[in-house]
């Protein structure tokens, strides 16, 4: 999983949906990926966060295990 900080608009949808995986930079408000390989139980929430991102800044190669 990766986040493109140049696309990020700082909406925080990812952080609100999966705070164990995403955070926001305190200075810029842009996405930070805390866990690029989240556990299986968070995959659905991460997929939701990807869909909810208004800037399409998060990419997920494949989450199914």
CSV table of N, CA and C in Angstrom, one decimal:
chain,number,residue,atom,x,y,z
A,1,UNK,N,0.8,-1.2,0.0
A,1,UNK,CA,0.0,0.0,0.0
A,1,UNK,C,0.9,1.2,0.0
A,2,UNK,N,0.4,2.2,-0.7
A,2,UNK,CA,1.2,3.5,-0.7
A,2,UNK,C,0.2,4.7,-0.8
A,3,UNK,N,0.7,5.8,-0.4
A,3,UNK,CA,-0.1,7.0,-0.4
A,3,UNK,C,0.7,8.1,-1.1
A,4,UNK,N,0.1,8.7,-2.1
A,4,UNK,CA,0.7,9.8,-2.8
A,4,UNK,C,0.4,11.1,-2.1
A,5,UNK,N,1.4,11.6,-1.4
A,5,UNK,CA,1.2,12.9,-0.6
A,5,UNK,C,1.0,14.1,-1.5
A,6,UNK,N,1.5,14.0,-2.8
A,6,UNK,CA,1.3,15.1,-3.7
A,6,UNK,C,-0.2,15.2,-4.2
A,7,UNK,N,-0.9,14.1,-4.1
A,7,UNK,CA,-2.4,14.1,-4.4
A,7,UNK,C,-3.2,14.4,-3.2
A,8,UNK,N,-2.7,14.1,-2.0
A,8,UNK,CA,-3.5,14.2,-0.8
A,8,UNK,C,-4.0,15.6,-0.6
A,9,UNK,N,-5.3,15.7,-0.2
A,9,UNK,CA,-5.9,17.0,0.1
A,9,UNK,C,-6.1,17.2,1.6
A,10,UNK,N,-5.7,16.2,2.4
A,10,UNK,CA,-5.8,16.4,3.8
A,10,UNK,C,-7.3,16.2,4.4
A,11,UNK,N,-8.1,15.5,3.7
A,11,UNK,CA,-9.5,15.4,4.2
A,11,UNK,C,-9.6,14.6,5.5
A,12,UNK,N,-8.7,13.7,5.6
A,12,UNK,CA,-8.7,12.8,6.9
A,12,UNK,C,-9.6,11.7,6.8
A,13,UNK,N,-10.2,11.4,5.7
A,13,UNK,CA,-11.1,10.2,5.7
A,13,UNK,C,-10.4,8.9,6.0
A,14,UNK,N,-9.2,8.8,5.5
A,14,UNK,CA,-8.4,7.5,5.8
A,14,UNK,C,-8.1,7.4,7.3
A,15,UNK,N,-7.7,8.5,7.9
A,15,UNK,CA,-7.4,8.5,9.3
A,15,UNK,C,-8.7,8.2,10.2
A,16,UNK,N,-9.8,8.8,9.8
A,16,UNK,CA,-11.0,8.6,10.5
A,16,UNK,C,-11.5,7.1,10.4
A,17,UNK,N,-11.3,6.5,9.3
A,17,UNK,CA,-11.8,5.1,9.0
A,17,UNK,C,-10.8,4.1,9.5
A,18,UNK,N,-9.5,4.3,9.5
A,18,UNK,CA,-8.6,3.3,9.9
A,18,UNK,C,-7.4,3.9,10.6
A,19,UNK,N,-7.5,4.4,11.8
A,19,UNK,CA,-6.5,5.1,12.5
A,19,UNK,C,-5.3,4.2,12.9
A,20,UNK,N,-5.4,2.9,12.8
A,20,UNK,CA,-4.3,2.0,13.0
A,20,UNK,C,-3.4,1.9,11.8
A,21,UNK,N,-3.9,2.3,10.7
A,21,UNK,CA,-3.1,2.2,9.4
A,21,UNK,C,-2.7,3.6,8.9
A,22,UNK,N,-3.6,4.6,9.1
A,22,UNK,CA,-3.3,5.9,8.5
A,22,UNK,C,-3.3,7.0,9.6
A,23,UNK,N,-2.5,8.0,9.4
A,23,UNK,CA,-2.4,9.2,10.2
A,23,UNK,C,-2.3,10.4,9.3
A,24,UNK,N,-2.3,11.6,9.9
A,24,UNK,CA,-2.0,12.8,9.2
A,24,UNK,C,-0.9,13.5,9.8
A,25,UNK,N,0.0,14.1,8.9
A,25,UNK,CA,1.1,14.9,9.3
A,25,UNK,C,0.6,16.1,10.1
A,26,UNK,N,1.1,16.3,11.3
A,26,UNK,CA,0.6,17.4,12.1
A,26,UNK,C,0.9,18.8,11.5
A,27,UNK,N,1.9,18.9,10.7
A,27,UNK,CA,2.2,20.2,10.1
A,27,UNK,C,1.4,20.5,8.8
A,28,UNK,N,1.4,19.5,7.9
A,28,UNK,CA,0.8,19.7,6.6
A,28,UNK,C,-0.6,19.1,6.5
A,29,UNK,N,-1.0,18.2,7.4
A,29,UNK,CA,-2.3,17.5,7.4
A,29,UNK,C,-2.4,16.5,6.3
A,30,UNK,N,-1.3,16.1,5.7
A,30,UNK,CA,-1.3,15.1,4.6
A,30,UNK,C,-1.1,13.7,5.2
A,31,UNK,N,-1.6,12.7,4.4
A,31,UNK,CA,-1.6,11.3,4.9
A,31,UNK,C,-0.2,10.8,5.2
A,32,UNK,N,-0.2,9.9,6.2
A,32,UNK,CA,1.0,9.1,6.5
A,32,UNK,C,0.5,7.7,6.7
A,33,UNK,N,1.2,6.8,6.0
A,33,UNK,CA,0.8,5.4,6.1
A,33,UNK,C,1.6,4.8,7.3
A,34,UNK,N,0.9,4.4,8.3
A,34,UNK,CA,1.6,3.8,9.5
A,34,UNK,C,1.9,2.4,9.4
A,35,UNK,N,1.0,1.7,8.6
A,35,UNK,CA,1.2,0.2,8.5
A,35,UNK,C,0.9,-0.1,7.0
A,36,UNK,N,2.0,-0.2,6.2
A,36,UNK,CA,1.8,-0.5,4.8
A,36,UNK,C,1.3,-2.0,4.5
A,37,UNK,N,1.4,-2.8,5.5
A,37,UNK,CA,0.9,-4.2,5.4
A,37,UNK,C,0.0,-4.5,6.6
A,38,UNK,N,-1.2,-4.0,6.6
A,38,UNK,CA,-2.2,-4.1,7.7
A,38,UNK,C,-2.6,-5.6,7.8
A,39,UNK,N,-3.0,-6.0,9.0
A,39,UNK,CA,-3.5,-7.3,9.3
A,39,UNK,C,-4.8,-7.5,8.5
A,40,UNK,N,-5.1,-8.8,8.3
A,40,UNK,CA,-6.3,-9.2,7.5
A,40,UNK,C,-7.6,-8.6,8.1
A,41,UNK,N,-7.7,-8.4,9.4
A,41,UNK,CA,-9.0,-7.9,9.9
A,41,UNK,C,-9.2,-6.4,9.6
A,42,UNK,N,-8.2,-5.8,9.1
A,42,UNK,CA,-8.3,-4.3,8.7
A,42,UNK,C,-8.5,-4.1,7.2
A,43,UNK,N,-8.4,-5.2,6.4
A,43,UNK,CA,-8.4,-5.1,5.0
A,43,UNK,C,-9.7,-4.4,4.5
A,44,UNK,N,-10.9,-4.8,5.0
A,44,UNK,CA,-12.1,-4.2,4.5
A,44,UNK,C,-12.1,-2.7,4.8
A,45,UNK,N,-11.7,-2.3,6.0
A,45,UNK,CA,-11.7,-0.9,6.4
A,45,UNK,C,-10.7,-0.1,5.5
A,46,UNK,N,-9.6,-0.7,5.2
A,46,UNK,CA,-8.6,0.0,4.3
A,46,UNK,C,-9.2,0.2,2.9
A,47,UNK,N,-9.9,-0.9,2.4
A,47,UNK,CA,-10.5,-0.7,1.1
A,47,UNK,C,-11.6,0.4,1.1
A,48,UNK,N,-12.3,0.5,2.2
A,48,UNK,CA,-13.3,1.6,2.4
A,48,UNK,C,-12.6,2.9,2.4
A,49,UNK,N,-11.5,3.0,3.1
A,49,UNK,CA,-10.7,4.3,3.1
A,49,UNK,C,-10.2,4.7,1.7
A,50,UNK,N,-9.8,3.7,1.0
A,50,UNK,CA,-9.3,4.0,-0.4
A,50,UNK,C,-10.5,4.5,-1.2
A,51,UNK,N,-11.6,3.9,-1.1
A,51,UNK,CA,-12.8,4.4,-1.9
A,51,UNK,C,-13.3,5.8,-1.4
A,52,UNK,N,-13.1,6.1,-0.2
A,52,UNK,CA,-13.6,7.3,0.4
A,52,UNK,C,-12.6,8.5,0.2
A,53,UNK,N,-11.4,8.2,-0.2
A,53,UNK,CA,-10.4,9.3,-0.4
A,53,UNK,C,-10.8,10.2,-1.6
A,54,UNK,N,-11.1,11.4,-1.3
A,54,UNK,CA,-11.6,12.3,-2.4
A,54,UNK,C,-10.5,12.6,-3.4
A,55,UNK,N,-9.2,12.5,-3.0
A,55,UNK,CA,-8.1,12.8,-3.9
A,55,UNK,C,-7.6,11.5,-4.6
A,56,UNK,N,-8.1,10.4,-4.3
A,56,UNK,CA,-7.5,9.1,-4.9
A,56,UNK,C,-6.0,9.0,-4.6
A,57,UNK,N,-5.6,9.4,-3.4
A,57,UNK,CA,-4.2,9.4,-3.1
A,57,UNK,C,-3.7,8.1,-2.5
A,58,UNK,N,-4.5,7.1,-2.2
A,58,UNK,CA,-4.1,5.9,-1.6
A,58,UNK,C,-4.2,4.7,-2.7
A,59,UNK,N,-3.1,4.0,-2.8
A,59,UNK,CA,-3.1,2.8,-3.7
A,59,UNK,C,-2.9,1.6,-2.9
A,60,UNK,N,-3.6,0.5,-3.3
A,60,UNK,CA,-3.5,-0.8,-2.6
A,60,UNK,C,-3.3,-1.8,-3.8
A,61,UNK,N,-2.1,-2.5,-3.7
A,61,UNK,CA,-1.9,-3.5,-4.7
A,61,UNK,C,-2.8,-4.6,-4.6
A,62,UNK,N,-2.8,-5.2,-3.4
A,62,UNK,CA,-3.7,-6.3,-3.2
A,62,UNK,C,-3.7,-6.6,-1.7
A,63,UNK,N,-4.9,-6.7,-1.1
A,63,UNK,CA,-5.1,-6.9,0.3
A,63,UNK,C,-5.5,-8.3,0.7
A,64,UNK,N,-6.0,-9.1,-0.2
A,64,UNK,CA,-6.5,-10.4,0.2
A,64,UNK,C,-5.3,-11.3,0.5
A,65,UNK,N,-5.6,-12.2,1.5
A,65,UNK,CA,-4.5,-13.1,1.9
A,65,UNK,C,-5.0,-14.5,1.7
